[in-house]
Coordinates of C-alpha atoms in Angstrom, one line a residue:
M1 CA -67.3 20.4 196.8
A2 CA -66.2 21.4 193.4
L3 CA -62.7 20.0 192.3
P4 CA -62.0 18.4 195.7
F5 CA -58.7 16.9 194.7
L6 CA -57.1 20.0 193.0
Q7 CA -54.7 20.2 195.9
Y8 CA -53.6 17.0 196.0
F9 CA -52.4 16.9 192.7
T10 CA -51.3 20.3 192.2
H11 CA -49.5 20.7 195.5
A12 CA -48.7 17.0 196.6
N13 CA -51.2 17.6 199.6
A14 CA -51.8 14.1 201.0
E15 CA -54.4 15.5 203.4
Q16 CA -56.8 16.3 200.6
N17 CA -57.1 13.0 198.4
E18 CA -60.4 11.9 200.1
Y19 CA -64.0 13.0 199.7
T20 CA -66.8 11.8 201.7
S21 CA -70.5 12.2 200.2
S22 CA -73.3 13.6 202.2
A23 CA -75.6 12.3 199.5
W24 CA -74.8 8.7 200.1
P25 CA -73.3 7.8 203.4
G26 CA -70.5 5.5 203.2
L27 CA -69.4 6.5 199.7
T28 CA -66.2 7.9 199.5
I29 CA -64.1 9.1 196.7
S30 CA -60.4 9.1 196.9
A31 CA -57.6 10.6 194.7
H32 CA -54.5 8.4 193.4
E33 CA -51.5 9.3 191.2
R34 CA -53.3 7.8 188.3
H35 CA -56.9 7.2 189.4
I36 CA -59.9 8.6 191.1
R37 CA -61.7 5.6 193.4
A38 CA -64.9 6.0 194.2
A39 CA -66.1 3.0 196.6
I40 CA -68.9 1.8 198.9
P41 CA -69.0 -0.8 201.6
N42 CA -71.5 -3.2 199.6
P43 CA -72.2 -4.1 195.9
V44 CA -75.1 -2.6 194.5
S45 CA -77.2 -2.4 191.4
A46 CA -75.7 -0.6 188.4
I47 CA -75.8 0.1 184.8
S48 CA -72.8 1.0 182.9
S49 CA -71.2 1.9 179.4
A50 CA -67.7 1.6 180.9
V51 CA -65.3 -0.2 179.0
Y52 CA -64.5 -2.2 181.9
G53 CA -67.5 -3.6 183.8
G54 CA -70.3 -2.4 181.4
G55 CA -73.9 -3.6 181.2
M56 CA -76.0 -4.3 184.2
I57 CA -73.7 -5.1 187.1
E58 CA -73.4 -5.1 190.7
L59 CA -70.5 -2.9 191.7
D60 CA -69.0 -1.4 195.0
R61 CA -66.4 0.4 193.3
I62 CA -65.6 2.6 190.2
F63 CA -62.2 3.7 188.8
N64 CA -61.5 6.6 186.7
I65 CA -58.2 5.9 185.2
Y66 CA -55.8 8.4 183.4
V67 CA -54.1 7.5 180.5
D68 CA -52.2 10.0 178.1
K69 CA -53.2 11.4 174.9
H70 CA -50.7 8.7 173.0
Y71 CA -52.6 5.7 174.6
R72 CA -53.3 2.9 172.0
C73 CA -54.2 -0.4 172.9
D74 CA -56.4 -3.2 171.2
D75 CA -57.7 -4.5 174.6
P76 CA -58.5 -1.7 177.4
P77 CA -60.2 -4.4 179.6
R78 CA -56.9 -6.0 179.8
D79 CA -55.0 -3.1 180.7
I80 CA -57.5 -1.9 183.4
A81 CA -57.4 -5.6 185.0
D82 CA -53.8 -5.4 184.9
L83 CA -53.7 -2.1 186.6
L84 CA -56.1 -3.1 189.3
R85 CA -54.2 -6.0 190.1
G86 CA -51.3 -3.9 190.6
W87 CA -53.1 -1.6 193.1
E88 CA -54.1 -4.6 194.7
E89 CA -57.7 -3.9 193.7
R90 CA -60.3 -7.0 193.3
T91 CA -60.9 -7.1 189.7
T92 CA -64.6 -8.1 190.2
A93 CA -67.8 -6.0 191.1
C94 CA -66.4 -2.8 189.7
A95 CA -66.2 -0.6 186.8
G96 CA -63.2 1.2 185.1
L97 CA -63.4 4.2 182.9
L98 CA -60.4 5.5 181.0
T99 CA -59.7 9.5 180.6
A100 CA -56.8 11.5 179.0
V101 CA -58.1 14.7 181.2
K102 CA -55.9 15.7 183.9
L103 CA -57.4 14.2 187.2
E104 CA -57.0 17.6 189.2
H105 CA -60.0 18.6 187.0
T106 CA -62.2 16.0 188.4
S107 CA -65.5 17.9 189.4
V108 CA -68.0 16.2 192.4
Q109 CA -71.3 17.7 192.6
E110 CA -74.1 16.2 194.9
V111 CA -77.5 17.0 196.1
V112 CA -79.6 15.7 199.1
G113 CA -83.4 15.1 198.7
D114 CA -86.5 13.7 200.3
E115 CA -86.6 11.3 197.4
A116 CA -82.8 10.3 197.0
G117 CA -79.3 11.7 197.6
I118 CA -77.4 12.2 194.2
L119 CA -73.7 12.4 193.6
C120 CA -72.0 13.0 190.2
C121 CA -68.1 12.8 189.6
T122 CA -66.7 13.8 186.6
T123 CA -63.9 14.2 184.2
A124 CA -64.5 16.2 181.0
G125 CA -62.2 16.8 178.2
V126 CA -63.4 17.9 174.7
S127 CA -60.3 17.3 172.2
N128 CA -62.7 14.6 170.4
A129 CA -65.9 16.7 170.7
A130 CA -68.6 15.3 168.3
R131 CA -72.1 16.0 167.4
A132 CA -74.5 13.0 166.9
G133 CA -76.2 12.7 163.9
S134 CA -73.8 14.5 161.9
A135 CA -71.4 13.1 159.0
R136 CA -68.1 12.6 160.5
T137 CA -65.2 10.2 160.6
V138 CA -66.2 7.1 162.0
F139 CA -65.1 3.4 163.2
N140 CA -66.6 0.3 162.2
A141 CA -66.6 -2.8 164.5
A142 CA -63.2 -3.9 163.2
G143 CA -61.7 -0.8 163.9
N144 CA -61.3 0.6 160.3
I145 CA -62.0 4.3 160.1
T146 CA -64.2 5.8 157.3
S147 CA -64.3 9.5 156.3
P148 CA -67.7 11.3 155.5
E149 CA -67.1 10.9 151.9
G150 CA -66.5 7.2 152.5
I151 CA -62.7 7.0 151.8
A152 CA -60.5 5.4 154.4
A153 CA -59.1 7.8 156.5
E154 CA -55.5 7.7 157.8
S155 CA -55.9 10.3 160.9
P156 CA -55.5 8.6 164.5
Y157 CA -57.8 8.2 167.0
T158 CA -57.8 11.1 169.3
P159 CA -58.5 10.7 173.1
G160 CA -60.8 13.0 175.0
T161 CA -63.6 11.6 176.7
I162 CA -66.4 12.7 179.2
N163 CA -66.8 10.4 181.9
I164 CA -69.5 10.5 184.5
M165 CA -70.2 8.6 187.8
L166 CA -73.5 8.8 188.9
W167 CA -74.4 7.6 192.4
I168 CA -77.9 7.6 193.5
N169 CA -78.8 6.8 197.0
G170 CA -82.6 5.9 196.5
R171 CA -84.8 3.5 195.1
M172 CA -85.1 3.0 191.3
T173 CA -86.6 0.6 189.0
P174 CA -84.6 -0.8 186.2
G175 CA -86.6 1.4 183.8
S176 CA -86.0 4.7 185.8
M177 CA -82.1 4.0 185.8
V178 CA -82.3 3.9 181.9
N179 CA -84.2 7.2 182.3
A180 CA -81.8 8.8 184.5
I181 CA -79.0 7.9 181.9
Q182 CA -80.9 9.6 179.5
T183 CA -81.7 12.7 181.6
A184 CA -77.6 13.1 182.5
V185 CA -76.8 12.8 178.9
E186 CA -79.3 15.4 178.1
A187 CA -77.7 17.7 181.0
K188 CA -74.1 16.9 179.6
T189 CA -75.1 18.0 176.1
A190 CA -76.7 21.2 177.6
A191 CA -73.4 22.0 179.4
L192 CA -71.4 21.4 176.3
S193 CA -73.6 23.7 174.4
D194 CA -73.5 26.5 176.9
C195 CA -69.7 26.3 177.0
G196 CA -69.7 26.8 173.0
V197 CA -67.8 23.2 172.5
M198 CA -68.0 22.5 169.0
D199 CA -67.3 19.4 166.6
A200 CA -64.0 19.9 165.2
E201 CA -64.8 18.2 161.8
N202 CA -67.8 20.1 161.0
G203 CA -68.4 23.2 163.3
L204 CA -71.6 22.1 164.7
T205 CA -72.3 22.3 168.2
A206 CA -71.1 19.1 169.9
T207 CA -73.3 16.7 171.9
G208 CA -70.6 14.6 173.6
T209 CA -67.4 13.3 172.7
T210 CA -66.6 10.3 170.6
T211 CA -65.8 8.2 173.6
D212 CA -67.9 9.5 176.3
A213 CA -68.7 6.8 179.2
I214 CA -71.1 6.8 182.2
V215 CA -71.8 4.6 185.3
L216 CA -74.9 4.9 187.4
A217 CA -75.2 3.1 190.8
T218 CA -78.3 3.2 193.1
S219 CA -78.5 1.9 196.7
Q220 CA -82.0 0.6 196.7
V221 CA -82.2 1.6 200.2
E222 CA -85.2 1.0 202.2
G223 CA -87.3 3.8 203.4
K224 CA -87.1 5.7 200.2
P225 CA -90.0 6.1 197.6
L226 CA -89.7 3.8 194.8
I227 CA -89.0 5.9 191.9
S228 CA -90.5 4.8 188.6
Y229 CA -89.6 8.0 186.4
A230 CA -86.4 10.1 186.1
G231 CA -86.9 12.4 183.1
T232 CA -86.4 16.2 183.4
A233 CA -90.0 16.6 184.9
T234 CA -89.5 14.8 187.9
V235 CA -87.8 15.6 191.3
I236 CA -85.1 13.3 190.7
G237 CA -84.6 14.1 187.1
A238 CA -84.2 17.6 187.9
G239 CA -81.7 16.9 190.6
I240 CA -79.4 14.6 188.2
G241 CA -79.7 17.1 185.5
R242 CA -78.5 19.8 188.1
V243 CA -75.2 17.6 189.3
V244 CA -74.1 16.4 186.0
Y245 CA -74.7 20.1 184.3
D246 CA -72.5 21.5 186.9
A247 CA -70.1 19.0 187.2
V248 CA -69.5 18.7 183.5
T249 CA -69.4 22.7 183.2
E250 CA -66.8 22.9 185.9
S251 CA -64.5 20.3 184.9
L252 CA -64.6 21.7 181.3
Q253 CA -63.8 25.2 182.8
A254 CA -61.0 24.0 184.9
G255 CA -59.5 22.3 181.6
Q256 CA -59.8 25.5 179.9
A257 CA -58.1 27.7 182.6
W258 CA -55.3 25.4 182.6
K259 CA -54.7 25.9 178.8
E260 CA -54.9 29.4 179.0
R261 CA -52.4 29.7 182.0
N262 CA -49.9 27.1 180.2
S263 CA -50.2 28.9 176.7
K264 CA -48.9 32.4 178.3
R265 CA -45.8 30.8 179.5

């Protein structure tokens, strides 16, 4: 179901704030005033680049949390932990993502196959779109900004972000989980290319944004074949590519349509 929470956010329809997955029984995604919450009954294996709950972890919830475009903080993990406590959520066994994208533009796509069920939940904003491998403004480990010419830049960081939650109801080796992340990123980049998204600094086709994040969780459910590879030539890789491409594209298109509507007012 595409944009499942549009009515909840635009028309305050509380009856349309929950999505139940068909690809992963027991997985529910719910919309709240400031966050999207995806949850399952028991913790599973996950790999994550999230600012909160990154690395190889066990989790039962993923949160995509809205912040406005003026958000500035030296300690996002602390902010996320504070928010989770305020929502009476456990601060362990979960991952937290931050986004400046309107949560009404959350896209959910899923596919069910013999090897696995796959669900992708995405918000996509590209105000800070960037191309990997090109000269551009960068930040070092201390947070200092440097321009392509090597001169310290005064321009502030601009929030944007493509956040991807990828839930795979199947059995995967650790290597194939990493391979699945690779395939998902390739699909994201393909979506940006087809949507004509450019790096604002150099005019080249963007490959992502400067703050993209992804979380992949897998059920390791018994009765499914063990998946050792998840590249684009595999059945599961094709499924991952399809749901990620569709979700990123739809979220981007929803955001663009919103901008066009509001620019005419």
